[in-house]
Coordinates of C-alpha atoms in Angstrom, one line a residue:
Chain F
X1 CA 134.9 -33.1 -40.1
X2 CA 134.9 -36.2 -38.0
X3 CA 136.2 -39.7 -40.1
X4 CA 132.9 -41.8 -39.5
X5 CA 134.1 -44.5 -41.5
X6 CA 136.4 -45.3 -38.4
X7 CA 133.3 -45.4 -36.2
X8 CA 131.7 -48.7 -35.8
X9 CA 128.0 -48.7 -36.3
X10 CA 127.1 -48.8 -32.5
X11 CA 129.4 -45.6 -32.0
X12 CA 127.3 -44.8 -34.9
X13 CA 123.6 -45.3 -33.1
X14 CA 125.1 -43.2 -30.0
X15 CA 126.4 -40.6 -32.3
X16 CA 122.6 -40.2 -33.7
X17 CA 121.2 -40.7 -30.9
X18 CA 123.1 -37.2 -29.5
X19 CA 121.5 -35.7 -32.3
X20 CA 124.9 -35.5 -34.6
X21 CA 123.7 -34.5 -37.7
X22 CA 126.7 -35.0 -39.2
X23 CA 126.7 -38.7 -38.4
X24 CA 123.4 -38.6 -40.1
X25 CA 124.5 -37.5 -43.6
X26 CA 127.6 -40.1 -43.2
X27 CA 125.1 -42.8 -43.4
X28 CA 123.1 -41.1 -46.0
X29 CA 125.6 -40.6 -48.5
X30 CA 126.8 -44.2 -47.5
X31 CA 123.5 -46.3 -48.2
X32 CA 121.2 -44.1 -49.7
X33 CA 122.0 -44.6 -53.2
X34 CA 121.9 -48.5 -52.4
X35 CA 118.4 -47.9 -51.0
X36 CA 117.0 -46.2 -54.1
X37 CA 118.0 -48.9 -56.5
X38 CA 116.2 -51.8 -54.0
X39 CA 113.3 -49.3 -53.7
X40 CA 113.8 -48.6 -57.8
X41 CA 114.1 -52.5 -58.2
X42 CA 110.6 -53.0 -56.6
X43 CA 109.1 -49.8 -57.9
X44 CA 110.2 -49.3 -61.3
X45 CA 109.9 -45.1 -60.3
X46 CA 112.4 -43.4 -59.7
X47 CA 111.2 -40.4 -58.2
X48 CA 108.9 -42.8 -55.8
X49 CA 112.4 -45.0 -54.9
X50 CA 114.1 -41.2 -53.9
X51 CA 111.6 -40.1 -51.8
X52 CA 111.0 -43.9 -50.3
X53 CA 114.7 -43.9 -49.4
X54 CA 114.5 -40.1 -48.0
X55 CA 111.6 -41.1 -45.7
X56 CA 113.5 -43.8 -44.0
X57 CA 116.3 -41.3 -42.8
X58 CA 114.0 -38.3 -41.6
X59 CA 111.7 -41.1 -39.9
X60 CA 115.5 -42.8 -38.7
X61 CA 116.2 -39.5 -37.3
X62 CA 112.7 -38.4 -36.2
X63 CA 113.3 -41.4 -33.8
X64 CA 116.7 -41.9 -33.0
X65 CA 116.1 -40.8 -29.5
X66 CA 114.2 -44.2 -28.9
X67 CA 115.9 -46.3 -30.8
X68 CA 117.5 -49.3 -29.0
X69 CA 119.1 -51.2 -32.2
X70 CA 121.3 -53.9 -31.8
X71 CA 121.6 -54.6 -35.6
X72 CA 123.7 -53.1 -38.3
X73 CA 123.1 -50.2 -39.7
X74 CA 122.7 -50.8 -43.5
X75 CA 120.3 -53.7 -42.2
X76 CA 118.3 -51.9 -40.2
X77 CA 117.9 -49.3 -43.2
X78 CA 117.6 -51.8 -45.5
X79 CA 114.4 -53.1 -43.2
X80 CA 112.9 -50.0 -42.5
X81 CA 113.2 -49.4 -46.6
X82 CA 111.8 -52.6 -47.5
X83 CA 108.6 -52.5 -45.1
X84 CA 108.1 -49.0 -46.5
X85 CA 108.2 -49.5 -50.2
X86 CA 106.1 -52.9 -49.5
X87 CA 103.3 -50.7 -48.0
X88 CA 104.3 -48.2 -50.7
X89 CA 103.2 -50.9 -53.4
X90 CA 100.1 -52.0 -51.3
X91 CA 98.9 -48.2 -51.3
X92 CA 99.4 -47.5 -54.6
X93 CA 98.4 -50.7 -56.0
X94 CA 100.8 -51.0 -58.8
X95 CA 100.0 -54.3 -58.9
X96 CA 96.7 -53.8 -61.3
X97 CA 98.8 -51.8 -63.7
X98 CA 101.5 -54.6 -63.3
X99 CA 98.8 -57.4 -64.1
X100 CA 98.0 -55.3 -67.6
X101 CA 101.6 -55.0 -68.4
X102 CA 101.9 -59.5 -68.2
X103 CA 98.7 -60.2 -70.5
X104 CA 100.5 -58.0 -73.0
X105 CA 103.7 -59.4 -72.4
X106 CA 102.3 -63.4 -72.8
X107 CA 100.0 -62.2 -75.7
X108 CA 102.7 -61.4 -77.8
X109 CA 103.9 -65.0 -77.8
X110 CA 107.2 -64.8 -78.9
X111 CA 109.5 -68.1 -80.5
X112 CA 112.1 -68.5 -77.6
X113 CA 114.8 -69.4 -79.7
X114 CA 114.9 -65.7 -81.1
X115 CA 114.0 -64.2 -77.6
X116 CA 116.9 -65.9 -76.3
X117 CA 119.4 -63.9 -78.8
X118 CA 116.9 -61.1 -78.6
X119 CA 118.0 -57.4 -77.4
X120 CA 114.6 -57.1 -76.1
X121 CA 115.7 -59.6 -73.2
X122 CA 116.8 -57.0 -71.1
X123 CA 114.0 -55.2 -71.2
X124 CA 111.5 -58.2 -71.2
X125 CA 113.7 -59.0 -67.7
X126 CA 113.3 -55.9 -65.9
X127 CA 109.8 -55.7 -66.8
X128 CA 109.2 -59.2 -65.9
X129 CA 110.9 -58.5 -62.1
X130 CA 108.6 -55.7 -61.4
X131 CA 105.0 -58.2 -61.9
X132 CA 107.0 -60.3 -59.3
X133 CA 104.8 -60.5 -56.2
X134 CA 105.9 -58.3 -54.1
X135 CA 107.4 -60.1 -51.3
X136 CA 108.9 -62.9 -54.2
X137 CA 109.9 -59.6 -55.5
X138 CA 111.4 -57.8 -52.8
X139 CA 113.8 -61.2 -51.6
X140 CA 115.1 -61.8 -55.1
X141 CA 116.3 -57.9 -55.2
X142 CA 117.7 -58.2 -52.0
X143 CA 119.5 -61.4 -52.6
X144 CA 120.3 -60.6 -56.8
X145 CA 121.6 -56.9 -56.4
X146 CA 122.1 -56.4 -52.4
X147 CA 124.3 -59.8 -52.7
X148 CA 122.6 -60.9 -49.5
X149 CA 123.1 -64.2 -48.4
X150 CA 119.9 -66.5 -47.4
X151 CA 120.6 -65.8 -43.9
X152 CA 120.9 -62.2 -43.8
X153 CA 118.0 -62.1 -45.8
X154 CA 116.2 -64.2 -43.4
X155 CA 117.5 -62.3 -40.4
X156 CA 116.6 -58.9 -42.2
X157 CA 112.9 -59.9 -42.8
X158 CA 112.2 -61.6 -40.1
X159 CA 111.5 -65.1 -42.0
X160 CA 113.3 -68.5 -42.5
X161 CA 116.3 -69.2 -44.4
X162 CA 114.0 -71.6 -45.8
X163 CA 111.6 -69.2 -47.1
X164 CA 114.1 -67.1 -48.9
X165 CA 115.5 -69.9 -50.8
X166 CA 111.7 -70.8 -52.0
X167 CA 111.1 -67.5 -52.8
X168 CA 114.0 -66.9 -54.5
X169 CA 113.6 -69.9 -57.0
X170 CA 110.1 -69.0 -57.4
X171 CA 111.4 -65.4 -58.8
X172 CA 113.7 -66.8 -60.7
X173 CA 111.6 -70.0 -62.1
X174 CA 108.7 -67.1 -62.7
X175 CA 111.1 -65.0 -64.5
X176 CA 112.4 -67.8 -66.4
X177 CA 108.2 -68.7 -67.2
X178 CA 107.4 -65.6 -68.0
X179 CA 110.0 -65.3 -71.0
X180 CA 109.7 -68.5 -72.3
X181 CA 106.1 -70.0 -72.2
X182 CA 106.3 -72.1 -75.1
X183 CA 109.3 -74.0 -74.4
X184 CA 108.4 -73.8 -70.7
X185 CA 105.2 -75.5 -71.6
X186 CA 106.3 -78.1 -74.0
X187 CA 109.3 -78.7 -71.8
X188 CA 106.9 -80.0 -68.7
X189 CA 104.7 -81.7 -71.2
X190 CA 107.9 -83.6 -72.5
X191 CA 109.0 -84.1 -69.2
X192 CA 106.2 -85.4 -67.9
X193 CA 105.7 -88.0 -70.9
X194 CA 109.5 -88.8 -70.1
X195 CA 109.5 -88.9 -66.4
X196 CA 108.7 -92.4 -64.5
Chain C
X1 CA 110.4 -85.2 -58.9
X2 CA 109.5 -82.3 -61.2
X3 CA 110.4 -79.6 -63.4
X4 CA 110.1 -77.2 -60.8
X5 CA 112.5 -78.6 -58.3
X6 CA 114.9 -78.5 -60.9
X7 CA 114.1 -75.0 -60.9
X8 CA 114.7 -74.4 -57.8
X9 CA 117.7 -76.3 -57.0
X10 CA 119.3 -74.7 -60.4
X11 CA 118.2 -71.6 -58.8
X12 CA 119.8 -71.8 -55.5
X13 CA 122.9 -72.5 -57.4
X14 CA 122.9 -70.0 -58.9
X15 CA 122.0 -67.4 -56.1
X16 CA 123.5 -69.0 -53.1
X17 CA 125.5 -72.5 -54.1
X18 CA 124.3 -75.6 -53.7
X19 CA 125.5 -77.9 -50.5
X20 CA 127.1 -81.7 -51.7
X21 CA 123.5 -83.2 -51.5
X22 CA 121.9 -80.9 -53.4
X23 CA 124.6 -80.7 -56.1
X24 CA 124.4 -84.6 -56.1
X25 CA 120.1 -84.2 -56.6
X26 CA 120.3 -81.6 -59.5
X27 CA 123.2 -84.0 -61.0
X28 CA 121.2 -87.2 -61.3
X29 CA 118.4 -84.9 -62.6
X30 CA 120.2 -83.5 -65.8
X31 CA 121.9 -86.9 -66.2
X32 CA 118.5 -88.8 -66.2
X33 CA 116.4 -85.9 -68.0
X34 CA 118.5 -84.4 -70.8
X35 CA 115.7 -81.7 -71.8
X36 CA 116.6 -80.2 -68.3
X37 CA 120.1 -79.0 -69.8
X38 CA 118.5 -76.6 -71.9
X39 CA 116.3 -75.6 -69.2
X40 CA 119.4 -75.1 -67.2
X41 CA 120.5 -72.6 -69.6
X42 CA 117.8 -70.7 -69.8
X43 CA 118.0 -70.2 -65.7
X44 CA 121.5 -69.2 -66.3
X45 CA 120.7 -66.4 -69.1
X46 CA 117.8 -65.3 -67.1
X47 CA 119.9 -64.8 -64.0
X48 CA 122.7 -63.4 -66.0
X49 CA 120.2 -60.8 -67.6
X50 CA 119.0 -60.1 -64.4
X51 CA 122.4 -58.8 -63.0
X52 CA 122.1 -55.7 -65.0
X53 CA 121.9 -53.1 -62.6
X54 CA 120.2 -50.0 -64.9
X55 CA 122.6 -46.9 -65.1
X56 CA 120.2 -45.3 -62.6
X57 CA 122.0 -43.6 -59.4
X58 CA 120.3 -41.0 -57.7
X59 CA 121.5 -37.8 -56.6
X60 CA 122.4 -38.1 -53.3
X61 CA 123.7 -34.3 -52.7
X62 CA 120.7 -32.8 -53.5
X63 CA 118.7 -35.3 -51.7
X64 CA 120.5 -35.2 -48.4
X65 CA 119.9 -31.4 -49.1
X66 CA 116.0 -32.5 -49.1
X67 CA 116.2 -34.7 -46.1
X68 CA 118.2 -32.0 -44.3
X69 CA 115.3 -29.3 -44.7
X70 CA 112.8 -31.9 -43.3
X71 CA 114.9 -32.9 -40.2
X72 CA 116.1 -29.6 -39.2
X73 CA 112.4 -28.4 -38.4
X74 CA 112.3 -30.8 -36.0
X75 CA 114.7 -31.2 -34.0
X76 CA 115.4 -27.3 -33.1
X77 CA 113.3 -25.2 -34.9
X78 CA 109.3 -24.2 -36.0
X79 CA 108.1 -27.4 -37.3
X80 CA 105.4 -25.3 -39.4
X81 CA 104.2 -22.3 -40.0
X82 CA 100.8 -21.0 -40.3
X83 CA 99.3 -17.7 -41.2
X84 CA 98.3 -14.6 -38.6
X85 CA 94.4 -15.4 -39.2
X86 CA 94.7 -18.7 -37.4
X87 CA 94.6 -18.4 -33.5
X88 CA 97.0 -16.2 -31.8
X89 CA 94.6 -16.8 -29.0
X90 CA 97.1 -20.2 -28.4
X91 CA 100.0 -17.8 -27.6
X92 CA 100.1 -18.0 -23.5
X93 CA 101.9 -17.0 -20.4
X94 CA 105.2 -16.4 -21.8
X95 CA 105.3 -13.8 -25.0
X96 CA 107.9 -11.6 -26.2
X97 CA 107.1 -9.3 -29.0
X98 CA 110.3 -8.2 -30.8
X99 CA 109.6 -5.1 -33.5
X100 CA 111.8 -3.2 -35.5
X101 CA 112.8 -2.3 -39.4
X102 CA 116.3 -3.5 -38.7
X103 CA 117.1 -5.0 -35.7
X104 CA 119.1 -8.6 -34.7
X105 CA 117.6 -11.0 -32.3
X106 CA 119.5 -14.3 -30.9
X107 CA 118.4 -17.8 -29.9
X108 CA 119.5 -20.9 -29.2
X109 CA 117.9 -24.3 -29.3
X110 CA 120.4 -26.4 -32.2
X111 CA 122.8 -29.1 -31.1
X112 CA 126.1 -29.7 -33.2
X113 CA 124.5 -27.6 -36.2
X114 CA 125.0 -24.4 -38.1
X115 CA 123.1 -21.9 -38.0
X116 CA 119.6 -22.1 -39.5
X117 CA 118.4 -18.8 -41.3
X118 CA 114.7 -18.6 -42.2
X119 CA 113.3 -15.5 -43.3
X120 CA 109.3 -14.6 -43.8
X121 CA 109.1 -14.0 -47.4
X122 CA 104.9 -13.9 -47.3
X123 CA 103.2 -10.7 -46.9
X124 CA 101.6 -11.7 -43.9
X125 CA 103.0 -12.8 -40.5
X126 CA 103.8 -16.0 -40.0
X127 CA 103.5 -18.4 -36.9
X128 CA 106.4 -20.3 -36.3
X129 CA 105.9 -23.5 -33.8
X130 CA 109.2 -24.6 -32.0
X131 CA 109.7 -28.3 -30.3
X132 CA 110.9 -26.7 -27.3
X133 CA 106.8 -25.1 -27.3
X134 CA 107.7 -21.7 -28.3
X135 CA 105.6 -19.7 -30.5
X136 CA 107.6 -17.5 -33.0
X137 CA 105.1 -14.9 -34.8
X138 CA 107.5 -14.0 -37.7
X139 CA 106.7 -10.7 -39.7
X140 CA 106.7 -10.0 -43.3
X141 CA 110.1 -9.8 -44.0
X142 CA 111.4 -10.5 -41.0
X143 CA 113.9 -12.8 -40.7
X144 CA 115.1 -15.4 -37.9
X145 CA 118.7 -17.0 -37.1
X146 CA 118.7 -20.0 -34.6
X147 CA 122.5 -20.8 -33.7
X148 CA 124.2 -23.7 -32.5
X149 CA 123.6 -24.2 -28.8
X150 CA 126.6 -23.2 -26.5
X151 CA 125.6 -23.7 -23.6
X152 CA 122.4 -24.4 -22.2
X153 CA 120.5 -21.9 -23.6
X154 CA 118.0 -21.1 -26.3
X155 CA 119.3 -18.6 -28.4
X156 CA 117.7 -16.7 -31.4
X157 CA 119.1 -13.4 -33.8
X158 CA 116.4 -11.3 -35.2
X159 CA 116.3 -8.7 -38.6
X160 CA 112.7 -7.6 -38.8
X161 CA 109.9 -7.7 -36.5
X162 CA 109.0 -10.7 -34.3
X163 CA 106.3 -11.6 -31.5
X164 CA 108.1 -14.5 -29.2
X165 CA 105.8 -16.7 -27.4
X166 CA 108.4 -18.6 -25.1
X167 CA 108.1 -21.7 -23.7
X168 CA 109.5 -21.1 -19.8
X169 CA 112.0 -23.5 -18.9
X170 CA 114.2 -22.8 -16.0
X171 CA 117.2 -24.9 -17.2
X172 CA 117.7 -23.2 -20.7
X173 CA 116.8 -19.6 -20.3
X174 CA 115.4 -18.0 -23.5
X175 CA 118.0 -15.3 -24.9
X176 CA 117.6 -12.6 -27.4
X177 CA 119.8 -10.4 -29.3
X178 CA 119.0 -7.3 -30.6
X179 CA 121.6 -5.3 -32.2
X180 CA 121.3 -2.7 -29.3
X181 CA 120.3 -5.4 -26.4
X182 CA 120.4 -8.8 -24.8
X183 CA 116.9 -9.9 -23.1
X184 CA 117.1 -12.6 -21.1
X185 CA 113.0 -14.4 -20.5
X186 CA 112.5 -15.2 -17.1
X187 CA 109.4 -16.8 -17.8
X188 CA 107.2 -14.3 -18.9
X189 CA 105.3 -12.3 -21.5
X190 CA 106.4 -9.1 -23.6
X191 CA 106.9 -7.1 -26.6
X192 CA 110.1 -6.2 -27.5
X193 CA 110.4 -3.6 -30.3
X194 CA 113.7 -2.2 -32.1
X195 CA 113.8 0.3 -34.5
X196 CA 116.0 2.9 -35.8
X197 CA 119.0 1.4 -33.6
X198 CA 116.8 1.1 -30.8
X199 CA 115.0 -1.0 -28.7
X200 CA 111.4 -1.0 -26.7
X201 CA 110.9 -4.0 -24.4
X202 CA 107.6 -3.9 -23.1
X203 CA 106.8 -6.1 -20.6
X204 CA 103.0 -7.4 -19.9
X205 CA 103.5 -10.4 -17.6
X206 CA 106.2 -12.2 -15.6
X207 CA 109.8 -10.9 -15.7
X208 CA 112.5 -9.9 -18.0
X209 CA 116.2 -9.2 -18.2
X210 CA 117.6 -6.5 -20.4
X211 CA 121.1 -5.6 -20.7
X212 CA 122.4 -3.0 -23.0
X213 CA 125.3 -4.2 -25.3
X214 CA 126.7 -0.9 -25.6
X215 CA 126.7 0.2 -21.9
X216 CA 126.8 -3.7 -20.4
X217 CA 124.0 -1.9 -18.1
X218 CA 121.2 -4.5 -17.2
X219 CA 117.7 -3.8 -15.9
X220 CA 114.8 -6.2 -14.7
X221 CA 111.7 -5.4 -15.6
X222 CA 108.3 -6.2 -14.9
X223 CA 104.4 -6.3 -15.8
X224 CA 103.7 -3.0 -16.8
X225 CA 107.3 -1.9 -17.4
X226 CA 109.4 -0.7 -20.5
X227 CA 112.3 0.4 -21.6
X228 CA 114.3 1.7 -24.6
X229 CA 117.7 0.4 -25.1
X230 CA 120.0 2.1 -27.6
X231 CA 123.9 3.2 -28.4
X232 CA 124.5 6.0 -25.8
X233 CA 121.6 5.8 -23.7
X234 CA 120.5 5.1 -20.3
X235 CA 118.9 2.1 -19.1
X236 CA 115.4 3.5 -17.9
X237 CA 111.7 2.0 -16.4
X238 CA 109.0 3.4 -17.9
X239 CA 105.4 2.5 -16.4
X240 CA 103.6 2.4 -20.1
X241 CA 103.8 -0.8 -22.4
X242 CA 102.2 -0.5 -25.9
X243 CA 100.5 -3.3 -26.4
X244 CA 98.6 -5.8 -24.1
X245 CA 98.7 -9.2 -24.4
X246 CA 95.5 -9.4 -25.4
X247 CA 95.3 -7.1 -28.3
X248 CA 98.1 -9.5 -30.1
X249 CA 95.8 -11.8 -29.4
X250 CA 93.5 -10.4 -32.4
X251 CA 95.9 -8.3 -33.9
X252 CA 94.3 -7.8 -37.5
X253 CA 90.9 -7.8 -36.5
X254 CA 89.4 -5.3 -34.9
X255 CA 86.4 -3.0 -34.0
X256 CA 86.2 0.8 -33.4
X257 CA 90.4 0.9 -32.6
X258 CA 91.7 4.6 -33.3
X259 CA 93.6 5.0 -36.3
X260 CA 96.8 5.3 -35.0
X261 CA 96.6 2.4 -33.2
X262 CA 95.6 0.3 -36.5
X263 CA 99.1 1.9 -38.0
X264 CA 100.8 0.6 -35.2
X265 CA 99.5 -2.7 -35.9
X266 CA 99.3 -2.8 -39.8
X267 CA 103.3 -1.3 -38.9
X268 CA 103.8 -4.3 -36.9
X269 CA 102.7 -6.9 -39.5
X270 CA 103.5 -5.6 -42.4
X271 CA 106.8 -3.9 -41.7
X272 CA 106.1 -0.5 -43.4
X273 CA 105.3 2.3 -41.7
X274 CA 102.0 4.7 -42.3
X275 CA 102.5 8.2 -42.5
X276 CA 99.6 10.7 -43.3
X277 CA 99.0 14.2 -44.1
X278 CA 95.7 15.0 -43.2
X279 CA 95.2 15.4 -39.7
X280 CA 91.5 14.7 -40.2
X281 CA 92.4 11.3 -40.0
X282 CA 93.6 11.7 -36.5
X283 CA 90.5 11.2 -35.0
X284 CA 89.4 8.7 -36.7
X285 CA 88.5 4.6 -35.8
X286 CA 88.4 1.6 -38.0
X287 CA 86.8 -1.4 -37.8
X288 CA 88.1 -4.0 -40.1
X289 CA 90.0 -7.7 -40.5
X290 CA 93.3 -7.7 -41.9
X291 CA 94.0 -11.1 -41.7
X292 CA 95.6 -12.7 -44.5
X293 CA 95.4 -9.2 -46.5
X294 CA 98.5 -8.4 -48.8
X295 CA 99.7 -5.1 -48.4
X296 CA 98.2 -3.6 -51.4
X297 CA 94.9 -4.9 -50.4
X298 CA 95.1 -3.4 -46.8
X299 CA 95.9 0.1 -48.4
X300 CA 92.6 0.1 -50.9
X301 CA 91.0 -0.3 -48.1
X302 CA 92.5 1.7 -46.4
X303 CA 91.8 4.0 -49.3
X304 CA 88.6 3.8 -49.7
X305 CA 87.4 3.4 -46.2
X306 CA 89.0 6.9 -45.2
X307 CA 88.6 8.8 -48.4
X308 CA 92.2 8.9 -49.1
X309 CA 92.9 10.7 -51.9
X310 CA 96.7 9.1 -53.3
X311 CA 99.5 7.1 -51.9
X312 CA 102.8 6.5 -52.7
X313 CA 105.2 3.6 -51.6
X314 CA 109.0 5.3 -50.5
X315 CA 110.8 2.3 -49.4
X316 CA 109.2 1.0 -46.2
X317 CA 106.8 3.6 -46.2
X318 CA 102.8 4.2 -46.9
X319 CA 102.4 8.2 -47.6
X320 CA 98.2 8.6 -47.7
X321 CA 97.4 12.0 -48.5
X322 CA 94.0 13.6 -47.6
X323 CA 91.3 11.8 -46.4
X324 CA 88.9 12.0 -43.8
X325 CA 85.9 10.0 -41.4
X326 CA 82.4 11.3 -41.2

């Protein structure tokens, strides 16, 4: 058994590209469990996130005759995994069942004193990051777990540096909403009876 | 000035740092608006709680074991199978038919792989497609090794009864193994059938190499030609080949066939073998469609259409006793 980990990720490509399956499972065992938790982080199924992250290396391999890829390979994996669990979401339309799931969340009204000591936080949280919109959703995970920088984030998707530092502070401001409406309201309405 | 660019520049401090100008901005904010301190916590707890991974971690043996089932399919082998009743009509120029209880066939089409072992466990044949264009018409039972490549060549092994439908392709010839013999497709079509340690290659279009592993003889044969290949024996033409092309074409269905010959054909795609008493039967025809019939369906049929009186199941035989046609 060859020692891919010496192999830099354009040997890598050629190596696939000649059909080396063991080159193949390399990459799988090295990024596919990092794969499932983005695709677990925007799905909140497991079982979808598995087969998400499986797809993306039969489809890598289906094609790695015609692939010309000057990236890396965790990014381009990363990519292909993030446009495929975004029209994952879109087919299956979680975001109906996700809509439910934050009317019953702000109904409940909670004082935010005691919901900051809570031990329902956690849960509140990871709840609270899957009614992200998607996109918000998907650049938060990759920044918060992948420990992506703006940049590579930007580079990944395809969108400003900009962009991604929006859309991050809108995930983390709606997160941050979402758990604390009653201070979050009465904090702008202070602020705005204190501002200038 | 507002809440929310507070927000956000507390935000990007926490996710990404904040450059001197920033850090200046979100400064004179807390300093002028004290109310933002607590807000400034709460950022902090929320991203804090956010770190928290989950314990989940998938299983990544047993799904590069999934992903390995799906890719393999595709890159050397039948990318799907399909039952007998579809069209065998699709199986062109170049066929071999490979039949035999126990007998080893050998192909190659895999790159820098081991050997792929699929084995027919329905009880009807199976059609096997192959990237290279190859047809594989996979018995009951039967089962198929492809090998690594070695050289340029396509290479298959064989226990069971097959009907090869090869691709030609002058630059990687299409081998086969038998126990008893090596048959090298020249572009062509042809049965090949091994049984009891030997093996009939029947030839019905094109050209065909044979070699004998026992003897290292090798014979070429052509339309029209067979010959039997076994431990001992003699590498010899003979101007008779048992099936036509044709007749696999529709080889479950069929109208007014003698008897034997729908033995010879159940035989073939059911791997057992018919064996009667009565020689009424001898005589008679059938006309009937097999097609995606289980075994114990064919023989009530069987029964009843020939007035078969009992039958028993010995291993991979059918014993009918009596019966008769009007």
């Amino acid at each position: 058994m060859k020692d891919y980990s010496a192999y830099s990720d354009s040997e890598i490509w050629s190596l696939l590209a000649a059909g080396e399956e063991e080159a193949l499972a390399h990459i799988f065992h090295k990024y596919y469990p990092g794969l499932c938790r983005i695709a677990y982080r925007m799905t909140g199924d497991t079982q979808a996130s598995e087969d998400l992250g499986q797809e993306v290396y039969v489809d890598l391999w289906k094609k790695r005759q015609r692939l010309h890829i000057q990236t890396s390979i965790q990014g381009y994996l990363r990519k292909a995994l993030s446009n495929r669990t975004l029209n994952y979401i879109r087919d299956q339309k979680i975001r109906s069942v996700g809509d439910a799931k934050i009317l019953a969340i702000s109904s409940k009204e909670p004082n935010a004193q005691e919901l900051m000591q809570s031990e329902d936080l956690q849960k509140r949280i990871n709840e609270a990051i899957l009614e992200l919109p998607d996109r918000c959703r998907l650049i938060f995970i990759l920044s918060r777990y992948q420990k992506m920088t703006y940049s590579e984030i930007a580079g990944n998707l395809d969108i400003s540096p900009k962009t991604v530092e929006n859309q991050v502070a809108k995930a983390l401001r709606l997160l941050r909403n979402s758990l604390g409406p009653i201070v979050g309201c009465l904090l702008i309405i202070l602020f705005h009876m204190i501002a200038p | 000035m507002s809440v929310e660019r507070a927000q956000h520049l507390i935000a990007k401090r926490l996710a990404e740092g904040l450059n001197e100008l920033e850090g200046q901005e979100l400064e004179r904010l807390l300093e002028a608006h004290p109310m933002l301190e607590k807000e400034e916590e709460w950022m902090a707890k929320v991203w804090e709680k956010t770190d928290h991974q989950g314990s989940w971690t998938p299983d990544s043996e047993m799904a590069w074991t999934k992903v390995k089932g799906k890719i393999t399919p595709s890159i050397e082998l039948p990318s799907k199978k399909r039952g007998l009743g579809m069209n065998l009509i699709k199986i062109a120029a170049a066929a071999i038919i490979l039949v035999g209880l126990a007998f080893v066939l050998r192909t190659t089409f895999q790159k820098n792989s081991t050997p792929s072992v699929y084995t027919n466990l329905e009880k009807a044949p199976e059609i096997m497609d192959m990237t290279d264009g190859s047809q594989i018409l996979l018995s009951s039972k039967a089962q198929i090794t492809f090998f690594p490549a070695v050289k340029e060549e396509r290479k298959v092994r064989l226990e069971g009864q097959a009907f090869f439908d090869v691709e030609k392709n002058a630059e990687k010839p299409f081998i086969i193994e038998t126990a008893e013999a090596r048959i090298r497709v020249l572009g062509t079509s042809f049965d090949v059938h091994s049984e009891n340690q030997q093996t009939v290659v029947s030839v019905t279009e094109g050209v065909v190499e044979v070699s004998s592993l026992d003897s290292r003889e090798k014979i070429r044969l052509v339309a029209g030609e067979n010959t039997i290949v076994g431990v001992g024996m003699e590498l010899v033409k003979e101007n008779e080949t048992k099936f036509s092309f044709e007749e696999y074409n529709d080889l479950l269905s069929f109208s007014d066939l003698p008897l034997t010959e729908v033995f010879e054909r159940l035989e073939w795609a059911y791997a057992y073998e018919f064996v009667w008493d009565s020689d009424k039967l001898n005589s008679c025809s059938l006309t009937g469609n097999f097609a995606d019939k289980e075994i114990n369906e064919v023989i009530n049929i069987l029964r009843s259409a020939l007035s078969i009186e009992s039958h028993q199941i010995a291993g991979k035989q059918v014993i009918l006793s009596g019966g008769f046609c009007q």
